[in-house]
mmCIF file of C-alpha atoms in Angstrom:
data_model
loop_
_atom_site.group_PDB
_atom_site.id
_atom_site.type_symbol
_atom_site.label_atom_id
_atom_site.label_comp_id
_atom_site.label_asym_id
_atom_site.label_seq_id
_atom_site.Cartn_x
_atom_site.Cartn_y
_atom_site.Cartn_z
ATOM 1 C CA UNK A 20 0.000 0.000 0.000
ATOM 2 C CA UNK A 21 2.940 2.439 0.511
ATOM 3 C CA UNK A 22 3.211 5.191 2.954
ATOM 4 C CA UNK A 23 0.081 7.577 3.295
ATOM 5 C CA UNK A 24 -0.418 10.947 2.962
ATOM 6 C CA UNK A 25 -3.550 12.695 5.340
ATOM 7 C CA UNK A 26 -4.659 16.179 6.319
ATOM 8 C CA UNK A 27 -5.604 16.440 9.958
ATOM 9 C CA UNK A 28 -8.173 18.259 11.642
ATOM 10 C CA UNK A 29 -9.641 20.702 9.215
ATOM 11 C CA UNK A 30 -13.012 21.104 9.929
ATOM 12 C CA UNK A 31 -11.244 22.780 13.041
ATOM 13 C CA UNK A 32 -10.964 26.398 12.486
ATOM 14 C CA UNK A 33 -7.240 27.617 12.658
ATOM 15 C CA UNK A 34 -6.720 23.595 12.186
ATOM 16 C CA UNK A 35 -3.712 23.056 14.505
ATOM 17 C CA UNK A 36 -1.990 26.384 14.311
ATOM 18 C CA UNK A 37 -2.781 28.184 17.584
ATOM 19 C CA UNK A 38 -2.367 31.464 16.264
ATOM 20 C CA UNK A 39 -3.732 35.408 15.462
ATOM 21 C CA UNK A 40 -2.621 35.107 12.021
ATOM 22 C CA UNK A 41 -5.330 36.513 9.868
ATOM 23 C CA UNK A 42 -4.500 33.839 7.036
ATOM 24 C CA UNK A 43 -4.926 31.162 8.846
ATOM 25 C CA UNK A 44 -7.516 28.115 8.667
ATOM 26 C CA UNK A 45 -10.953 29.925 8.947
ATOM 27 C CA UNK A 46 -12.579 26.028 8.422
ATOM 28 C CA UNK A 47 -15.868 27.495 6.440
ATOM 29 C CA UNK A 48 -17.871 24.906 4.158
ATOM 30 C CA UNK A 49 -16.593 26.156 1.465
ATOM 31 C CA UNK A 50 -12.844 26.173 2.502
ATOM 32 C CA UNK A 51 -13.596 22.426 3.186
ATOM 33 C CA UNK A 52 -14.900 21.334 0.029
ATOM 34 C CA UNK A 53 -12.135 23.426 -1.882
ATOM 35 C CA UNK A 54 -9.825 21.460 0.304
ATOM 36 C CA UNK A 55 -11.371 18.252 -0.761
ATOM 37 C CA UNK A 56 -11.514 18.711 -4.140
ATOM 38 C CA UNK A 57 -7.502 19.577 -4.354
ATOM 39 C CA UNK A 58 -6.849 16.557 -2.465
ATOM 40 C CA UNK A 59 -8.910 14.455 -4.253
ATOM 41 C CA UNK A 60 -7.181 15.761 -7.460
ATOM 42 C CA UNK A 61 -3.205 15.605 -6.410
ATOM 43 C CA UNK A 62 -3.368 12.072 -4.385
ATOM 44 C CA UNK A 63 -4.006 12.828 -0.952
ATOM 45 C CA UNK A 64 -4.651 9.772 0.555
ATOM 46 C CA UNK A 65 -7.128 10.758 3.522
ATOM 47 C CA UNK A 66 -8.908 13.135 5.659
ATOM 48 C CA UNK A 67 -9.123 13.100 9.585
ATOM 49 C CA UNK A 68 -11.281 15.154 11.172
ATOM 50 C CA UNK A 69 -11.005 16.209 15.182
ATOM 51 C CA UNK A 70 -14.453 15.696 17.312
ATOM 52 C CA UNK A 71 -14.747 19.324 19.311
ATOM 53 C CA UNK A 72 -17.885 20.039 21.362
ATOM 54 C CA UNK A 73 -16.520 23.118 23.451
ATOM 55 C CA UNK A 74 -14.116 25.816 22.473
ATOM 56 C CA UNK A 75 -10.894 27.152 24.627
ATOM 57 C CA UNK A 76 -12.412 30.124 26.280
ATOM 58 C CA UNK A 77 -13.635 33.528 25.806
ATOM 59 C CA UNK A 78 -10.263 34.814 24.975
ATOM 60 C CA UNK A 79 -8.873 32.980 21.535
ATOM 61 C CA UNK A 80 -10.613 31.709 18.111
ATOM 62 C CA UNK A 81 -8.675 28.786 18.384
ATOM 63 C CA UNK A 82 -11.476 25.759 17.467
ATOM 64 C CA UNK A 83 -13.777 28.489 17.959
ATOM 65 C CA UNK A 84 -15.881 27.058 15.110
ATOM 66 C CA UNK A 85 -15.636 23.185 14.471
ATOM 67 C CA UNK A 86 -17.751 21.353 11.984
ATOM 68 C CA UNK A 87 -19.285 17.853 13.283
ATOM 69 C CA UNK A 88 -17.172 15.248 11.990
ATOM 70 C CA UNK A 89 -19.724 12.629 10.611
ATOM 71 C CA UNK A 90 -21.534 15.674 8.723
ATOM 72 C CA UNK A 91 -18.439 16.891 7.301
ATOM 73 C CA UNK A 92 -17.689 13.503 5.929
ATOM 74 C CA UNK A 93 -20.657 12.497 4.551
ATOM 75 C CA UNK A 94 -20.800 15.906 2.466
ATOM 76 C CA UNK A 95 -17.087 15.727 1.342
ATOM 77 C CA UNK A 96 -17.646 12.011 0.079
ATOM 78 C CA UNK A 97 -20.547 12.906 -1.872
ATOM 79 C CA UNK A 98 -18.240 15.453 -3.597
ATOM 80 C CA UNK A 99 -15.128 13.495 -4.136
ATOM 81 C CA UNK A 100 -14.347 10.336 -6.101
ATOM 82 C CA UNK A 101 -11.174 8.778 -4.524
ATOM 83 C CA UNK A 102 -10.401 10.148 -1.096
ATOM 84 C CA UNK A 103 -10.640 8.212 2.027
ATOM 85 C CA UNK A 104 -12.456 10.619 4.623
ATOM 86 C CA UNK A 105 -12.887 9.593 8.303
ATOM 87 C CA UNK A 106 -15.348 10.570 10.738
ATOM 88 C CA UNK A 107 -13.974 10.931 14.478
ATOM 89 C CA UNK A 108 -16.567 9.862 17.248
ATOM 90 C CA UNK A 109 -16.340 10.298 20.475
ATOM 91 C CA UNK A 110 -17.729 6.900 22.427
ATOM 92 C CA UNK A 111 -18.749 8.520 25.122
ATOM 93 C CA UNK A 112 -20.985 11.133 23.748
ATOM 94 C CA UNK A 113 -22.480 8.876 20.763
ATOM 95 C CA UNK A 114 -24.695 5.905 21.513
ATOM 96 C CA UNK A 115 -23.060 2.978 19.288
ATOM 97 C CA UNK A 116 -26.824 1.920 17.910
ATOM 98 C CA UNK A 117 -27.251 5.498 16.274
ATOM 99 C CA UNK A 118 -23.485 5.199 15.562
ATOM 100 C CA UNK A 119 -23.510 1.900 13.522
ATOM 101 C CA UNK A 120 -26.413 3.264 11.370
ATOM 102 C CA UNK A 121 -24.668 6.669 10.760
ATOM 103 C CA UNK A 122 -21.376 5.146 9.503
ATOM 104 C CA UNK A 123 -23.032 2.575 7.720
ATOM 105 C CA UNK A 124 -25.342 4.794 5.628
ATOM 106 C CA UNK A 125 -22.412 7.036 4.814
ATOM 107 C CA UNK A 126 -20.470 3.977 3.977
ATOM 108 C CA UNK A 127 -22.996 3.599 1.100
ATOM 109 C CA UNK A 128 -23.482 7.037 0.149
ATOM 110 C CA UNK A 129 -19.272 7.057 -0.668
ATOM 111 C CA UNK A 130 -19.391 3.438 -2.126
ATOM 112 C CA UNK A 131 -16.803 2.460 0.738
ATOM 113 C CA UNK A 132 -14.936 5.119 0.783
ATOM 114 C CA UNK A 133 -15.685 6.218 4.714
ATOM 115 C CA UNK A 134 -13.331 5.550 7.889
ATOM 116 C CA UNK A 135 -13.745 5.783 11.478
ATOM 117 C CA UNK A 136 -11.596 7.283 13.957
ATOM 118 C CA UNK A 137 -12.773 5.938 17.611
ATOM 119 C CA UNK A 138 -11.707 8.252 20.629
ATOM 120 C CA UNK A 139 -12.166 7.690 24.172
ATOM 121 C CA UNK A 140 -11.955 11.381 25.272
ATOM 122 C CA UNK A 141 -10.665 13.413 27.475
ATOM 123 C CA UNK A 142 -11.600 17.022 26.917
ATOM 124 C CA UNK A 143 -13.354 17.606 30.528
ATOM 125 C CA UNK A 144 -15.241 20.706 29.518
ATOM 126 C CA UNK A 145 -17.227 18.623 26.841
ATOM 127 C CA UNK A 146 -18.306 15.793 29.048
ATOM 128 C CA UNK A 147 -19.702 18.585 31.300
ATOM 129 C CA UNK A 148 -21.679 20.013 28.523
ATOM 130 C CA UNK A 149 -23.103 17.052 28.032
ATOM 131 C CA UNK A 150 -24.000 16.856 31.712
ATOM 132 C CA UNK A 151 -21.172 13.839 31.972
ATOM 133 C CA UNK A 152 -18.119 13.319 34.697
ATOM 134 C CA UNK A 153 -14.780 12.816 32.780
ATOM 135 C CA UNK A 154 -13.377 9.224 34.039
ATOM 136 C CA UNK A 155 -10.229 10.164 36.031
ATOM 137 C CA UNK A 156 -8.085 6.859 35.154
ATOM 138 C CA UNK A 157 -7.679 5.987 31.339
ATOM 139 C CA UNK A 158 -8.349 2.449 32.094
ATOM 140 C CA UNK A 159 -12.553 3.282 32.350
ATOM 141 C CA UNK A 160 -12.570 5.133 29.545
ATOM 142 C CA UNK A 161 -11.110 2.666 27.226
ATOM 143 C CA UNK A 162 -12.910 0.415 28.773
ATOM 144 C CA UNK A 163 -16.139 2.265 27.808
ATOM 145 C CA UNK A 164 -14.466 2.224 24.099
ATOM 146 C CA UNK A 165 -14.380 -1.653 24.133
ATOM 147 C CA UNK A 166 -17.946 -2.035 24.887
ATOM 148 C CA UNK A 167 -18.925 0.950 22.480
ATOM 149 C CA UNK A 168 -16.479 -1.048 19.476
ATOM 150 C CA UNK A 169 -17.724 -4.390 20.566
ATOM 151 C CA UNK A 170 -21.682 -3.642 20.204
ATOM 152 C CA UNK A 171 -21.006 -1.510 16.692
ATOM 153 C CA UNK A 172 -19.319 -4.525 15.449
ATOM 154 C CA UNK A 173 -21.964 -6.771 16.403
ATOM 155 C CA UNK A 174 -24.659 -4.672 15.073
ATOM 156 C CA UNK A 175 -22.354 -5.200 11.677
ATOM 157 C CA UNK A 176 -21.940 -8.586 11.728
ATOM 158 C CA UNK A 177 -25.392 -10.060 13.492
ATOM 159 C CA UNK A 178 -28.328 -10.592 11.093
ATOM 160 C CA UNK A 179 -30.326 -11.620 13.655
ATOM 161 C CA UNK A 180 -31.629 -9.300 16.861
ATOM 162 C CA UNK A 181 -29.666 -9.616 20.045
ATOM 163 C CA UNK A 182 -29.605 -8.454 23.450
ATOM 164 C CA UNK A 183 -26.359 -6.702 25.560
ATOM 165 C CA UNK A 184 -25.851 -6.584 29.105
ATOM 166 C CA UNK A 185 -22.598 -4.852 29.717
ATOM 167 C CA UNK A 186 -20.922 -2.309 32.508
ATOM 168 C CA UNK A 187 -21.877 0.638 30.690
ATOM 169 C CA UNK A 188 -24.789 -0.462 27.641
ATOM 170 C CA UNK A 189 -27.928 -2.605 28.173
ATOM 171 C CA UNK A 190 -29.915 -2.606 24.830
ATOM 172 C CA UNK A 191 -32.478 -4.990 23.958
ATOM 173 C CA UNK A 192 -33.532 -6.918 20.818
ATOM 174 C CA UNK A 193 -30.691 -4.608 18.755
ATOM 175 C CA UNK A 194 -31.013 -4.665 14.869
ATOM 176 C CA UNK A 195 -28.882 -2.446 12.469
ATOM 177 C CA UNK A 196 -28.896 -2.501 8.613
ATOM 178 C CA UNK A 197 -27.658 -1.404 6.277
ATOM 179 C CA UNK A 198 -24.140 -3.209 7.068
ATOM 180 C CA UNK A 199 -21.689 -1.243 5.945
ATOM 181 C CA UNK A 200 -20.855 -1.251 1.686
ATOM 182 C CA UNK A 201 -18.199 -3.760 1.918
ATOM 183 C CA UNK A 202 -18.856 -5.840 4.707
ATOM 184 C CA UNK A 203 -18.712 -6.436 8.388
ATOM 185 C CA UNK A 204 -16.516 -3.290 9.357
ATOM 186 C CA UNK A 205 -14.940 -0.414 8.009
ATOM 187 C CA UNK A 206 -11.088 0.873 8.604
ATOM 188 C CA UNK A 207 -10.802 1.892 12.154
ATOM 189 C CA UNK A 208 -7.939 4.291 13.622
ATOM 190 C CA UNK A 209 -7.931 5.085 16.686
ATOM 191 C CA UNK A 210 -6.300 8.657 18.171
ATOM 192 C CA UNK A 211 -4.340 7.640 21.684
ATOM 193 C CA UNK A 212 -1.392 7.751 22.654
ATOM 194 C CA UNK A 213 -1.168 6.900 26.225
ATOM 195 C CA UNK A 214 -0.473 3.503 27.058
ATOM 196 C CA UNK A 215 -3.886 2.314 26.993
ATOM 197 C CA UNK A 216 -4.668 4.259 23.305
ATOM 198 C CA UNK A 217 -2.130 2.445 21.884
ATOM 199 C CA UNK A 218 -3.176 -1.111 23.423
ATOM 200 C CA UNK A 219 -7.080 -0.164 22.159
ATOM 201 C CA UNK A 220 -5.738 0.679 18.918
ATOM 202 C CA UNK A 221 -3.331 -2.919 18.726
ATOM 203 C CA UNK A 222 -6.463 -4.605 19.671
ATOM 204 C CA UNK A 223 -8.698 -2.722 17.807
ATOM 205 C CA UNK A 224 -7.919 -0.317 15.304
ATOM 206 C CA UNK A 225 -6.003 -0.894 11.794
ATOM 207 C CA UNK A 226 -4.160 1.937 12.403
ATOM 208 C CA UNK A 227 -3.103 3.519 15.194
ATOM 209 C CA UNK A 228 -2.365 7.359 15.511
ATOM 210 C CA UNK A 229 0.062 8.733 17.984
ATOM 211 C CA UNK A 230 1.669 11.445 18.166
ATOM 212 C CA UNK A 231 5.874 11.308 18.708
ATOM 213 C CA UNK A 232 8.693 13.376 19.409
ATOM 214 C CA UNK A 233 9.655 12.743 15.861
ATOM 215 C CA UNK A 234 11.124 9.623 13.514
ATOM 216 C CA UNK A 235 13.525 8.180 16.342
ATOM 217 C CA UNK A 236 11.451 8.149 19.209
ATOM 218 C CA UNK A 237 8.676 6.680 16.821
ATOM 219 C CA UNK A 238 10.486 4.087 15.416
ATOM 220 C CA UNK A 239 10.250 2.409 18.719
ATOM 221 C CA UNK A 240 6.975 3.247 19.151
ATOM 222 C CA UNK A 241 6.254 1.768 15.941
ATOM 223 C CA UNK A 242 8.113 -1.788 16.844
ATOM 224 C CA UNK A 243 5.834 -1.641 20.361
ATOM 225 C CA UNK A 244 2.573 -1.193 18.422
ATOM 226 C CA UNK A 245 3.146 -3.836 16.093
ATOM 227 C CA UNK A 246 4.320 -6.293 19.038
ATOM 228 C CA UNK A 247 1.475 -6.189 21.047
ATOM 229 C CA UNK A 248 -0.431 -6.395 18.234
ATOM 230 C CA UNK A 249 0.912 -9.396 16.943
ATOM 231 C CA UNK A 250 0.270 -10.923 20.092
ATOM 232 C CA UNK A 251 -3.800 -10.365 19.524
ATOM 233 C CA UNK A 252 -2.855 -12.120 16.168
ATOM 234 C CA UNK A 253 -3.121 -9.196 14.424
ATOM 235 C CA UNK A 254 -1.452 -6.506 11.854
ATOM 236 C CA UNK A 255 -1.644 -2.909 12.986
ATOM 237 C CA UNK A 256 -0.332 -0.003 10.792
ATOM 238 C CA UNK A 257 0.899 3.719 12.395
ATOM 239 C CA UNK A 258 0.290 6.999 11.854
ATOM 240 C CA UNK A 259 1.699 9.978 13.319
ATOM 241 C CA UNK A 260 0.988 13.657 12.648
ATOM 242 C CA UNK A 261 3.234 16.622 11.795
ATOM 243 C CA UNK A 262 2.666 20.345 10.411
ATOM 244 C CA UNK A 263 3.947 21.843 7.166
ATOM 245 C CA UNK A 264 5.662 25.146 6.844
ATOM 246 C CA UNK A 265 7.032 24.756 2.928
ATOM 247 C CA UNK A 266 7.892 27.713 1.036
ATOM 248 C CA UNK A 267 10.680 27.605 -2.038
ATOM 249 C CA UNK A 268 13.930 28.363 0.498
ATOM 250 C CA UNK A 269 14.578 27.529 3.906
ATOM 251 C CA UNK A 270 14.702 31.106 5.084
ATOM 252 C CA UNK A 271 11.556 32.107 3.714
ATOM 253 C CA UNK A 272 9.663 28.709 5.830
ATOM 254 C CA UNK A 273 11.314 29.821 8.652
ATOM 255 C CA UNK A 274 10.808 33.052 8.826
ATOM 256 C CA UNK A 275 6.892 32.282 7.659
ATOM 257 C CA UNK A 276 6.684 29.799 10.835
ATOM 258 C CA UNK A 277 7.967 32.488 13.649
ATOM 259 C CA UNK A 278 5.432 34.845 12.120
ATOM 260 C CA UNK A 279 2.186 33.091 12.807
ATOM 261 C CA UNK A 280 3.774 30.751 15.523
ATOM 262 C CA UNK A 281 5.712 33.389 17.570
ATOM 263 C CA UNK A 282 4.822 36.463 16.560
ATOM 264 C CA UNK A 283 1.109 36.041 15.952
ATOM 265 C CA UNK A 284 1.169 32.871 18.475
ATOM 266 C CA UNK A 285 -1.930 32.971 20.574
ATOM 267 C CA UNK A 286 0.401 32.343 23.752
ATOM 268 C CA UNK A 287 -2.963 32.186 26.689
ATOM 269 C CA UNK A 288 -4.777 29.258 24.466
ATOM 270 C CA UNK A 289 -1.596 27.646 24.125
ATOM 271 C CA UNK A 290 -1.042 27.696 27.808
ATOM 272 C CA UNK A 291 -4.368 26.543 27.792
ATOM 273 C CA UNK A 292 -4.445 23.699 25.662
ATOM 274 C CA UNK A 293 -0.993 22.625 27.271
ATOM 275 C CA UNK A 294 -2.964 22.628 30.636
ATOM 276 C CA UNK A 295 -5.767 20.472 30.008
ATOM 277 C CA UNK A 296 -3.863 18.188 27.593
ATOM 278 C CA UNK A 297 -1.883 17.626 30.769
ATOM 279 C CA UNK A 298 -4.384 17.089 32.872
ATOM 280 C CA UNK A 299 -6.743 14.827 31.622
ATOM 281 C CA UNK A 300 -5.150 13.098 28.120
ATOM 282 C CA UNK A 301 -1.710 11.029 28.325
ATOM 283 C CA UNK A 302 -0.793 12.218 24.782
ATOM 284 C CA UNK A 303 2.166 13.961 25.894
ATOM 285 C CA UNK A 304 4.178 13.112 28.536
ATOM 286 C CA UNK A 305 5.260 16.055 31.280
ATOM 287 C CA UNK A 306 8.701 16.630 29.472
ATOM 288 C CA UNK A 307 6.970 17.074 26.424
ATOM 289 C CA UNK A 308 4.816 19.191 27.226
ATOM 290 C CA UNK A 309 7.467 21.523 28.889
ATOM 291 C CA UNK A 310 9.581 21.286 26.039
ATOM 292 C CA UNK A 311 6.910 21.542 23.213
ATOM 293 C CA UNK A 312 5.366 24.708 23.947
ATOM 294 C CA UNK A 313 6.493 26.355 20.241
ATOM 295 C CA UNK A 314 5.139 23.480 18.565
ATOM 296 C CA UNK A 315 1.958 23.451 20.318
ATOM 297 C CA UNK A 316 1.710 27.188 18.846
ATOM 298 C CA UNK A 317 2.752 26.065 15.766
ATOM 299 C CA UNK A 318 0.694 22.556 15.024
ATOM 300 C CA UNK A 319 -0.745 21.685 18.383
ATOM 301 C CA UNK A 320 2.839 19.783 19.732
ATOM 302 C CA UNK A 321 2.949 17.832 16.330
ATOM 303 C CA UNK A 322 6.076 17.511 14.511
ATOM 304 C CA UNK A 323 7.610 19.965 12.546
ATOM 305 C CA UNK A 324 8.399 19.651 8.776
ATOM 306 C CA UNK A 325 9.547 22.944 7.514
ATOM 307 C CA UNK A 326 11.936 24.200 5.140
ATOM 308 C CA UNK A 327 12.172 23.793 1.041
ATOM 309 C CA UNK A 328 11.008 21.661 -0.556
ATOM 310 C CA UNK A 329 13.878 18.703 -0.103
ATOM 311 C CA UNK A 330 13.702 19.558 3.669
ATOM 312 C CA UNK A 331 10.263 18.971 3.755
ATOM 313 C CA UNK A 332 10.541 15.283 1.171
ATOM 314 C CA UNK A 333 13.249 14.441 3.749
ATOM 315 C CA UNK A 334 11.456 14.639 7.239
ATOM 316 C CA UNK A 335 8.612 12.749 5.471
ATOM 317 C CA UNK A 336 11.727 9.927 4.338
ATOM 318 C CA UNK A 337 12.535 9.732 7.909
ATOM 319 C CA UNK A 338 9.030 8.883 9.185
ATOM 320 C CA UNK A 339 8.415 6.599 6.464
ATOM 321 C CA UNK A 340 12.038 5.110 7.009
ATOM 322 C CA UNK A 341 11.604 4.652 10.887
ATOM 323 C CA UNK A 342 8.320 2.313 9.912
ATOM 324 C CA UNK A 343 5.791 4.531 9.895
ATOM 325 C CA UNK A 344 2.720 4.104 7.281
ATOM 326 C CA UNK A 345 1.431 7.535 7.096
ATOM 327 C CA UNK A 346 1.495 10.572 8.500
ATOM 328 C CA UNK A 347 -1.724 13.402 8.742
ATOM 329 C CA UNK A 348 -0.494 17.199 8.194
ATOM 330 C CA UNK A 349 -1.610 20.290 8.846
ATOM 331 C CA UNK A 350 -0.971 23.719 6.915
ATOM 332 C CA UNK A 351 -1.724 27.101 8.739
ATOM 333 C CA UNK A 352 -3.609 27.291 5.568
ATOM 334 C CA UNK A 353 -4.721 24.112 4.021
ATOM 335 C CA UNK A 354 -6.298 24.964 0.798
ATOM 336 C CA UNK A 355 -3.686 27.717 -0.066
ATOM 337 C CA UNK A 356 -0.864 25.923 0.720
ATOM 338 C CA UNK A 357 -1.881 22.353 -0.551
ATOM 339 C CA UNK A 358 -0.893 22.879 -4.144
ATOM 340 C CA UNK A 359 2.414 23.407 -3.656
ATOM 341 C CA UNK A 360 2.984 20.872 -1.316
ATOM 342 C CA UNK A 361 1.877 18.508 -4.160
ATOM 343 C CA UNK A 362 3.194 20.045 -6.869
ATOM 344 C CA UNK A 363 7.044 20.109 -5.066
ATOM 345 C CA UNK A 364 6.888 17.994 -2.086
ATOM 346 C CA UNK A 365 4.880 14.803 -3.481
ATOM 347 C CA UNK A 366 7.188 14.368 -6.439
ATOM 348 C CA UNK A 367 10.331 14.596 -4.451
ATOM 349 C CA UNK A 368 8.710 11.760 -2.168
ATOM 350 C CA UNK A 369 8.599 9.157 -5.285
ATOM 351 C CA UNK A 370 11.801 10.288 -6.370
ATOM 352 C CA UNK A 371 12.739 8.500 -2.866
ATOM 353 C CA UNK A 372 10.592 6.142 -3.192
ATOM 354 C CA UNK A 373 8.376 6.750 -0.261
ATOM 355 C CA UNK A 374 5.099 7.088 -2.952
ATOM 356 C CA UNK A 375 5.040 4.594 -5.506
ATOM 357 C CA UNK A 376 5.778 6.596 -9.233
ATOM 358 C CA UNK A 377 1.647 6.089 -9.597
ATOM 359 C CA UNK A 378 0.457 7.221 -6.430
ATOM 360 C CA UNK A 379 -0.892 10.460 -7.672
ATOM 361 C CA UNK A 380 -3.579 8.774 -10.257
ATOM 362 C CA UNK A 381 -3.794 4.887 -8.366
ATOM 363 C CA UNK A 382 -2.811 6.141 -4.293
ATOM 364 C CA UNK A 383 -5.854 3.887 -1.728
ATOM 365 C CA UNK A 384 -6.918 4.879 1.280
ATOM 366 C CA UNK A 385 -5.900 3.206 4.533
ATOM 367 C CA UNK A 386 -7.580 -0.666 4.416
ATOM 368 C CA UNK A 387 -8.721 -2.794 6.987
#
């Protein structure tokens, strides 16, 4: 299948940039399906939306606006022909019965071509607008995940009606059709990266998506993944997630990058987003998040990939060397900036071999 190229969270307004800049991500409809459309034309592999209920507070746009994910899918893959796009639900704030039927329908309506990103949560804000207690230990909450997965794939696979008694769901007589387009499932990823995210998603998920310090720390990440998954008897892919700053000489990405992620850095939703991320979600680790605090500001703590156009190929070599199989990206601006990615960065990464020579007319989504 080759390595895989994604766009991450935007249906999120500013995306992953937590910044003032007035050209960044303003995540409209229309900015969307512009999006689509270019990625659907240059060989993007896949979209991955982020689920968010609540904003950060009174004092920054950042995810002031966020489309719903399932929505947002279902109208991109009506206006698309190849891409993958993924919805991201959240298991404690959708009930898996109106869940299975959701995904399934827009399974049909794209021919196959939808994905699901499961996530246990962790935002506290949003369970308490939905009159809910965050779980304080991760074990409960992917616990709650299990059951969720475990019921939506037996609505999938059962033909016949059956009842669930379970710590948290207690349905009765449950039906679900349509199945989904191809079968009994559809690809699964699944956004953790504490210790018990990655064990859902080796159990689980056919890719997992973590986030790293960059390729070297992740290529041992990668070799853990694929361990304890091979110990369920099972194959699990990895994604991680980075942001793009590419502009035609180093100097000039640079120098773009402290402008919207220093200069124009919204520094109080940073500190923000640092604080809760460290509170409730095991994503980054204390160090990290001490160290990270200019890449929060510039793509949410992902990793960086910014210079010209061979700086950016390379980073993307080193992921894809260190054994990862894709990687989701955001742009400060992800329709303006898209082209040129694909038009200097993509060809680069065949010339390396990390995309296959056809990948632009033949690239497939992530697969079961």
């Amino acid at each position: 299948m080759g390595f895989q190229l994604g766009l991450f969270s935007p249906n999120t307004e500013s995306g992953l940039a937590i910044t003032t800049a007035p050209e960044r991500w303003h995540a409209t409809w229309d900015d969307n399906l512009r999006l689509a459309r270019i990625a659907d034309e240059v060989g993007i592999d896949f979209l991955l939306p982020v689920a968010r209920w609540t904003d950060w507070g009174p004092d920054t746009d950042f995810h002031r606006s966020a489309l719903d994910p399932l929505v947002w899918a279902s109208g991109l893959l009506a206006q698309t022909t190849r891409l993958r796009v993924f919805t991201t639900v959240h298991t404690a704030f959708h009930h898996p019965v109106v869940a299975a039927k959701q995904l399934a329908t827009a399974d049909h309506l794209s021919k196959g071509r939808v994905g699901l990103n499961i996530v246990a949560g962790w935002h506290a804000p949003e369970y308490e607008m939905f009159g809910l207690s965050l779980p304080g230990d991760h074990d409960t909450r992917y616990a709650l995940a299990q059951e969720w997965w475990d019921v939506v794939r037996r609505i999938w696979s059962s033909d016949e009606p059956f009842d669930h008694e379970g710590r948290f769901f207690q349905l009765k007589n449950v039906v679900g059709r349509p199945k989904p387009y191809n079968g009994q499932s559809l690809p699964v990823i699944n956004a953790g990266s504490s210790k018990q995210g990655r064990s859902f998603a080796a159990r689980n998920a056919d890719r997992a998506f973590t986030v790293v310090g960059g390729p070297q720390d992740g290529a041992d990440i990668v070799k853990a993944i694929r361990a304890e998954a091979a110990s369920h008897g099972r194959e699990v892919g990895v994604f991680t997630l980075g942001h793009v700053v590419c502009r035609p000489t180093k100097k000039e990405a640079e120098d773009f990058l402290h402008y919207y992620a220093d200069e124009r850095a919204d520094w109080p939703a940073v500190d923000e987003v640092m604080r809760l991320q460290g509170l409730h979600a095991q994503s980054f680790t204390p160090d990290m998040l001490q160290v990270y605090r200019d890449r929060f500001a510039a793509g949410h703590g992902s990793c960086p990939l910014v210079g010209d156009p061979d700086d950016v190929a390379d980073g993307l070599a080193d992921f894809a060397h260190a054994g990862f199989d894709g990687i989701a990206l955001s742009f400060l601006n992800y329709a303006d900036e898209l082209g040129y990615f694909a038009a200097e960065v993509m060809p680069r990464l065949r010339a390396r071999g990390v995309l296959s020579a056809d990948h632009e007319e033949t690239a497939s989504p992530p697969g079961r």
